[in-house]
């Protein structure tokens, strides 16, 4: 790789026919960092990546790399002159070319074979240059695609769902290898995925997209703890959205008082992650479901004073379906949104809200007594 470069996408808009696919999207990527683009299917992730690569021409906005304008209303640098490497979803290897020929494809004709060997060694494929792609495992083919993108020493690497062709076990392994490699090389990379775990593990920052817009861009921990909207909260993890009454720096909820990060008054929607809730032996609700994950157990509890909430306990199952329990908040200060803002935020995410992962949205009377031992 050459020196990593900063990428700036500024107010980019793109339509396909009457479909507005990118709506004034801005995406800053600091040099040497990895930004994950996370969003539901069809939200515009690939189109944004292709716009950075110069494979799509937007109607408005700019793309700059290290301050140099590559795309604007008056400037157009063709893809092959952008020094941007791309790894596609299907890896797009040439089946009739050897591994070495695939990797050397984007290099000048007279590039020494040692250059190809060096890149193959870098991705852990030394000695496999003479093999045909079909004789390699899925994980090895993925690394050939990565080697081919890295060989011309790009300033920026773009990866579009690069692990989606791998089965679950291999995916986790290859993801860790690629993460290690990109970190070691200090590459500037934009990585598209619709998998939250993948986005969090690989990204220094995660940009969450919905309906052609970036809803929030932040470090994974910030996204998780301070999501900008209830929809983002649900999209980046398991979330209980509990109705409550703001009383300054705390809210009264069906799960008892919840400390708040920011002052709030009136009716609010409080984010309570399952790990912030504890189950106790009090006759206030019924265990509906027990999900044992090995490292922890999630209980879905139907509270008498409100609907169901999910609580995560770091131990083997202690309660069984049908047991009478209560659930109380016992975690760190939480985010709360004014109830009306929470509603409009869901609307903002548009069709994307249907893609949230079956997380729980709950409400209940904030006045209901919540006996907590
Ligand atoms: P996925 O996760 O499913 O790959 P995505 O978030 O990457 O989705 P895009 O591939 O960018 O989404 O597509 C965004 C929208 O633009 C979709 O509705 C898609 O059908 C549409 N679209 C993409 N490319 C074209 C094209 N060349 N012509 C017309 N419509 C297109």
Coordinates of N, CA and C in Angstrom, one line a residue, residues 19 26 48 61 90 99 117 123 136 168 190 193 200 224 256 273 282 338 347:
X19 N -36.0 6.8 -8.9 CA -35.6 6.4 -7.5 C -34.4 7.3 -7.0
X26 N -23.0 12.6 3.0 CA -21.6 13.1 3.3 C -21.0 12.0 4.1
X48 N -23.2 4.0 -3.0 CA -22.2 5.0 -2.5 C -20.8 4.5 -2.7
X61 N -22.8 16.8 -5.8 CA -21.9 16.4 -4.7 C -20.4 16.2 -5.2
X90 N -18.7 -10.9 -5.0 CA -18.5 -12.2 -5.6 C -17.0 -12.4 -5.9
X99 N -3.7 -17.9 -10.0 CA -3.8 -17.0 -8.9 C -2.8 -15.8 -9.1
X117 N 4.4 -11.9 -5.9 CA 4.8 -12.9 -4.8 C 4.7 -12.1 -3.5
X123 N -0.9 -11.7 2.1 CA -2.2 -12.2 2.4 C -2.1 -13.7 2.8
X136 N -8.9 -23.6 -5.0 CA -8.7 -22.9 -3.7 C -10.0 -23.0 -2.8
X168 N -20.8 -19.6 7.7 CA -20.6 -18.8 9.0 C -19.3 -19.0 9.7
X190 N -13.3 1.5 3.2 CA -14.7 1.6 3.4 C -15.3 0.2 3.1
X193 N -21.5 -3.6 4.6 CA -22.1 -4.8 5.2 C -23.5 -4.5 5.6
X200 N -19.3 -3.7 13.4 CA -18.7 -3.2 14.6 C -17.2 -3.7 14.8
X224 N -23.7 2.4 19.8 CA -24.5 1.4 20.6 C -25.0 2.1 21.9
X256 N -39.0 0.3 36.5 CA -38.4 1.1 37.6 C -37.7 2.4 37.1
X273 N -31.0 -1.6 26.9 CA -30.4 -2.8 26.3 C -30.7 -3.9 27.3
X282 N -39.7 -11.7 41.8 CA -40.8 -10.9 42.3 C -42.0 -11.1 41.4
X338 N -37.8 12.3 23.3 CA -39.1 12.7 23.5 C -40.0 11.8 22.7
X347 N -40.0 7.1 11.4 CA -40.5 7.4 10.1 C -39.3 7.7 9.2

